XYZ file of C-alpha atoms in Angstrom:
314
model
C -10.726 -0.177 -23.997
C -12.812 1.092 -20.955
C -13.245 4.925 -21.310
C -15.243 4.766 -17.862
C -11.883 4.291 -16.126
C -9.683 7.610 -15.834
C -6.047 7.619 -17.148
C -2.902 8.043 -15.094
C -0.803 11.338 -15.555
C 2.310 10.881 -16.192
C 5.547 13.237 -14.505
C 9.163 13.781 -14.945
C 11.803 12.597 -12.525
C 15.457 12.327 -11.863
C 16.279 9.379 -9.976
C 19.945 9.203 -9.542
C 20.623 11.277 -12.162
C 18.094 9.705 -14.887
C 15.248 10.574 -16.309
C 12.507 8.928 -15.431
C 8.608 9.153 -16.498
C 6.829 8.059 -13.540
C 2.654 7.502 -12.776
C 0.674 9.944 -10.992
C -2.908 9.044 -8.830
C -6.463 9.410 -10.843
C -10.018 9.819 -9.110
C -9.002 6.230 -7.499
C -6.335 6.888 -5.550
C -2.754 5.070 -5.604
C -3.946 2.134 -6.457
C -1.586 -1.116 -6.474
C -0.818 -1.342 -10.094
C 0.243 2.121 -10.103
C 3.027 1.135 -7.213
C 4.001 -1.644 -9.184
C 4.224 0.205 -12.191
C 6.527 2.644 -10.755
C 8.849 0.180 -9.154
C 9.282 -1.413 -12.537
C 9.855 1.736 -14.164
C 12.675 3.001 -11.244
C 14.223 -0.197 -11.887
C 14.558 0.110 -15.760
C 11.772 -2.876 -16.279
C 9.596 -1.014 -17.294
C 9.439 2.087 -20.070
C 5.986 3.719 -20.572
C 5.516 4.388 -24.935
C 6.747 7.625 -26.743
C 3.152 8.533 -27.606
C 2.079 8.396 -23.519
C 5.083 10.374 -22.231
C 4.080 12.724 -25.431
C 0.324 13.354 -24.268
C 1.406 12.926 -20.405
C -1.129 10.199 -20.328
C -1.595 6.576 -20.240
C -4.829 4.831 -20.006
C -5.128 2.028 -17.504
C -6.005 -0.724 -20.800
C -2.354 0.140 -22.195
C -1.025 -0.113 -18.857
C -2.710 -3.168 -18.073
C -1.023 -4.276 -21.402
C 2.008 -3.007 -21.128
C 2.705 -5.047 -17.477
C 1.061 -8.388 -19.305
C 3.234 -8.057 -21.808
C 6.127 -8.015 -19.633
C 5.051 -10.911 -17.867
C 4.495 -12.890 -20.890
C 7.927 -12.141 -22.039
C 9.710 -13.067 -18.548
C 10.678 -16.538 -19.570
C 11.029 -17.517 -15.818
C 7.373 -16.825 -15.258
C 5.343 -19.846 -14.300
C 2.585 -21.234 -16.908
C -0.287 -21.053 -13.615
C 1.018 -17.780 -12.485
C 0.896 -15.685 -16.140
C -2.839 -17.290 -16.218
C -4.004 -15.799 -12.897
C -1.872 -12.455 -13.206
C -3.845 -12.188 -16.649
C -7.179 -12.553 -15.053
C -5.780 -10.285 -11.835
C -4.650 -7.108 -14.123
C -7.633 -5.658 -15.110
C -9.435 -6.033 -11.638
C -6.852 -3.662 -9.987
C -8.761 -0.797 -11.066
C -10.766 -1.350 -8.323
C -8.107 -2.359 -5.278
C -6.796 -5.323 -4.527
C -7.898 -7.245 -1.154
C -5.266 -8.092 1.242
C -4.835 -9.335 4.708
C -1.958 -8.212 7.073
C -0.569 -10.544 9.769
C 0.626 -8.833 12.918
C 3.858 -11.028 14.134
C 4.941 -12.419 11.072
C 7.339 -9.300 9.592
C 6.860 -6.315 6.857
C 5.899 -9.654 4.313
C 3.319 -11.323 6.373
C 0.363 -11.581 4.723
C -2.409 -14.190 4.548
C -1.343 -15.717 0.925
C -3.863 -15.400 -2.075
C -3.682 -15.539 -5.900
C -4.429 -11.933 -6.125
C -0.408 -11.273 -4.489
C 0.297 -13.427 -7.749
C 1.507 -9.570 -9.654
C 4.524 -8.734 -6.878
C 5.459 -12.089 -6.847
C 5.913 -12.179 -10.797
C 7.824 -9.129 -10.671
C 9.851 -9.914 -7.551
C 8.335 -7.186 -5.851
C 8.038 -7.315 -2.543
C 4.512 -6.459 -0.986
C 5.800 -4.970 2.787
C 3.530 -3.209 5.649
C 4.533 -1.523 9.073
C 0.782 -3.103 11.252
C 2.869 -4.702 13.534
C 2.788 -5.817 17.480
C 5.628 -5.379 19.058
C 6.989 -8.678 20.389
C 7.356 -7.206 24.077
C 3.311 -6.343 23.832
C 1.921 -8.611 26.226
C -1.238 -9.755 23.725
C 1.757 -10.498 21.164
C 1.483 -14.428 21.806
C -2.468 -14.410 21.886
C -2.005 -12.462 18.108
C 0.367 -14.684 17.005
C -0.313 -16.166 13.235
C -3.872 -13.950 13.254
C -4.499 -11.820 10.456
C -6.494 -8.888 10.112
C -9.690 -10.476 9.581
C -9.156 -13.302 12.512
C -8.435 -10.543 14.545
C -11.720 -8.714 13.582
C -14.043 -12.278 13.754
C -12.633 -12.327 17.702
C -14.065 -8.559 18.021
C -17.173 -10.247 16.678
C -17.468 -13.287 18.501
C -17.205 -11.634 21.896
C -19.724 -9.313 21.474
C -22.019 -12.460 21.267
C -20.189 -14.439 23.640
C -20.349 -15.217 27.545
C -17.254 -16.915 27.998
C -15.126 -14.807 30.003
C -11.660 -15.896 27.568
C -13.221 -14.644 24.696
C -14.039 -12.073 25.948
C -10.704 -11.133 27.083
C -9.399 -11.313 23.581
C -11.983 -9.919 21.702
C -11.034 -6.723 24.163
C -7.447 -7.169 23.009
C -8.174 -7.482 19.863
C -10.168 -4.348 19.164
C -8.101 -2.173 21.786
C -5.283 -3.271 19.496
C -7.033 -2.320 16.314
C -7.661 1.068 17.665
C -4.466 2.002 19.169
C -3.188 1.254 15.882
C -5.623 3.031 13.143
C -2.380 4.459 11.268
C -1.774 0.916 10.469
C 1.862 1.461 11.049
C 3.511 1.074 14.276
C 6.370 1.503 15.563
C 7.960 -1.691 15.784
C 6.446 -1.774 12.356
C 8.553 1.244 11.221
C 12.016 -0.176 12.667
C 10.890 -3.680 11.411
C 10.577 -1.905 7.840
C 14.139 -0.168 8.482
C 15.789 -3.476 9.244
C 13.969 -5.767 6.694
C 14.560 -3.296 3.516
C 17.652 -3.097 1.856
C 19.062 -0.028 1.043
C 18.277 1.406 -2.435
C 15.989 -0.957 -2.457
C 12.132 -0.836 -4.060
C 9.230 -2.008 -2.812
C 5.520 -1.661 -2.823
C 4.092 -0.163 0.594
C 0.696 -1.149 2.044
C -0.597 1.352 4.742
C -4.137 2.513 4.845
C -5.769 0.670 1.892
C -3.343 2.722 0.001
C -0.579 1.328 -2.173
C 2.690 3.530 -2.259
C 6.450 3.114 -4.136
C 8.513 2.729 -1.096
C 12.264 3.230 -1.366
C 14.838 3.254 1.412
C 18.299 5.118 0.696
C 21.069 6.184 3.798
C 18.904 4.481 6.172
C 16.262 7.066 5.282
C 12.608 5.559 3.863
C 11.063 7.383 1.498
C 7.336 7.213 -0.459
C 6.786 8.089 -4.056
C 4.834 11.398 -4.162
C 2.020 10.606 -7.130
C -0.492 12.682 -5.782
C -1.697 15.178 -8.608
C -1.619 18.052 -6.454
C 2.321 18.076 -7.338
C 2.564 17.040 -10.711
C 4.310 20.369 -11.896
C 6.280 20.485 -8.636
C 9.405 19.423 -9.660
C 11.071 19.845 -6.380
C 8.649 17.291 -4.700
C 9.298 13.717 -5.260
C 9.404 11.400 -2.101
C 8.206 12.119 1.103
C 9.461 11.473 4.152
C 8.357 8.169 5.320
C 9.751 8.390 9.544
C 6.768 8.572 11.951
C 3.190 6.936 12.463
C 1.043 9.746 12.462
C 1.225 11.193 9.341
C 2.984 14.272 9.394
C 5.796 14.651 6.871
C 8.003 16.383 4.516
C 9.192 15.996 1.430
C 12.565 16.234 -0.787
C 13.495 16.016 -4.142
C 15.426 14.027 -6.832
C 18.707 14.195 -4.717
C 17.173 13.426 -1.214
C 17.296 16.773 -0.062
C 14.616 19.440 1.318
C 13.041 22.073 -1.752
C 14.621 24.961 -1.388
C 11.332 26.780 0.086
C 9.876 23.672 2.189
C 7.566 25.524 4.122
C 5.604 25.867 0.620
C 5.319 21.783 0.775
C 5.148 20.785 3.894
C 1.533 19.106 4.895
C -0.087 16.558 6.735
C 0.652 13.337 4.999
C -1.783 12.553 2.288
C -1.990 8.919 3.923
C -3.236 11.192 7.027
C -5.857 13.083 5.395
C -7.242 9.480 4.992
C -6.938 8.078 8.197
C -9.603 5.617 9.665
C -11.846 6.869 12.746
C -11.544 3.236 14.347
C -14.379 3.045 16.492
C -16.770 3.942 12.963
C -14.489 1.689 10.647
C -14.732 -1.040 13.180
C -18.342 -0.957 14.327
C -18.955 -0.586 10.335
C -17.090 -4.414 10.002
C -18.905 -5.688 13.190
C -22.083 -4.714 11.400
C -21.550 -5.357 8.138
C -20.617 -9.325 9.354
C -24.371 -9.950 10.976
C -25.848 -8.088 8.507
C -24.259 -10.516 5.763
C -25.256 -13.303 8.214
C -21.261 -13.884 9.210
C -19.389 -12.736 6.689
C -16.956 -10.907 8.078
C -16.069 -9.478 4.317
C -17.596 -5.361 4.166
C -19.855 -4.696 0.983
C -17.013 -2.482 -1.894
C -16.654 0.990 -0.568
C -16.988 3.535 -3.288
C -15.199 6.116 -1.480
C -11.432 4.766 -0.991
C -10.890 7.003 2.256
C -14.088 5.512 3.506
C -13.048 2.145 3.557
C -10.928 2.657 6.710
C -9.509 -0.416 8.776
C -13.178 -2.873 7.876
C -12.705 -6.571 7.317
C -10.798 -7.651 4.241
C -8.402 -4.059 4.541
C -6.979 -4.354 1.143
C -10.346 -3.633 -0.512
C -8.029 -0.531 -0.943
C -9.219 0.763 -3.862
C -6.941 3.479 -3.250
């Protein structure tokens, strides 16, 4: 066991008219085994033990434990993949690194190992940083990911040729209209692609969020602590890019004082400045003599939009 991590709290839900016992944030943030974990336990995978939901805690060990032991006991699982999700687990702690693709859809990501836990699961890994096909610079940005897109930033800085140039300029003024990391071609393209009452796992701001759509409505998993013995607050509203929400409760529908729960998002609290986050990645690449991957952040809401976004340890 690792006492230096902290434990997740644990809170009681309704979802459709069950009880459910679901994860709640520590220090870290909502970090992605805590989405996956709550996925698995909305869709009756997974069931947190008598002794956890007693003390309203669960260590990260046990939970790491409890999701290999799953794995190990889904027959269909692939030899290679239980070996890497084994060796994955216990580095979640700390984030997990992933890279979005702009024109490829809510799944487009560049493909690693380290996606090896949704894919075990069948969860589906889904983001809204997405150009909208009309966009002019959509063909230039077509099959880049985030960090391509970032390396052309760099590149013309240093560079005299005039196409380069032009890019790199697309590139960042792209990056920066787009800071949220959701769009709005990314929010309709999330409408379209998810089914309803379906779950998935939502990446947006290094964060890692439940996402669930139900009557063409999308909605977030609320696990921040701050409403652990709010019982009316459960998803919030997921249906604009700048962070301003509400929230409703087990049945889909507003608490009956809203006014008392209404904030800016929590995913807006911890939005990027994208000139910093991006001059940070620029500098960060020359000072690592071209590495366009930042040194770990130990502040998740500091991390921002730099090279390698999913270093999310939130």
């Amino acid at each position: 066991p690792n006492p230096t991590l902290p434990p997740f709290s644990i809170k009681e839900i309704e979802f459709f008219g069950s009880p459910k016992t679901i994860l709640l944030q520590n220090e870290n943030g909502p970090c992605p085994l805590l989405a996956l974990s709550n996925v698995l336990i909305l869709r009756n995978v997974l069931r947190l033990p008598v002794q956890c939901v007693a003390s309203s805690i669960i260590s990260f060990d046990e939970l790491v434990q409890l999701i290999g032991g799953l794995a190990l006991d889904d027959k269909k699982s692939a030899p290679d993949n239980l070996e890497t999700l084994m060796d994955l687990l216990p580095t979640l702690a700390k984030g997990l690194d992933v890279n979005p693709k702009f024109c490829e859809g809510v799944t487009g990501y560049e493909y690693t190992d380290k996606i090896v836990a949704f894919d075990t699961f069948g969860v589906e890994l889904v983001h809204g940083w997405l150009i909208d096909p009309s966009d002019p610079n959509h063909d230039m940005f077509e099959g880049l990911s985030y960090n391509q897109l970032v390396e052309l930033v760099i590149s013309s800085d240093s560079s005299g040729k005039v196409e380069e140039i032009v890019k790199g300029d697309a590139a960042r003024a792209f990056l920066d209209s787009s800071a949220h990391q959701l769009t709005y071609h990314g929010l309709t393209s999330l409408h379209t692609h998810l089914p309803s009452n379906s779950l998935s796992v939502f990446f947006r701001n290094n964060h890692f969020s439940t996402i669930f759509q139900h009557d063409s409505k999308m909605f977030l998993l609320v696990t921040d602590q701050g409403y652990s013995s709010v019982s009316e607050v459960v998803w919030e509203v997921l249906s604009n890019i700048d962070g301003d929400t509400s929230y409703v409760n087990s049945s889909f529908q507003k608490p009956s004082i809203q006014d008392d729960y209404t904030r800016s998002s929590s995913l807006q609290n911890s939005l990027p400045d994208p000139d910093a986050d991006l001059q940070a990645a620029i500098s960060a690449s020359l000072n690592l003599g071209g590495s366009s991957n930042p040194p770990p952040s130990s502040n998740p809401a500091s991390v921002g939009v730099g090279v390698g976004v999913g270093v999310g340890v939130g």
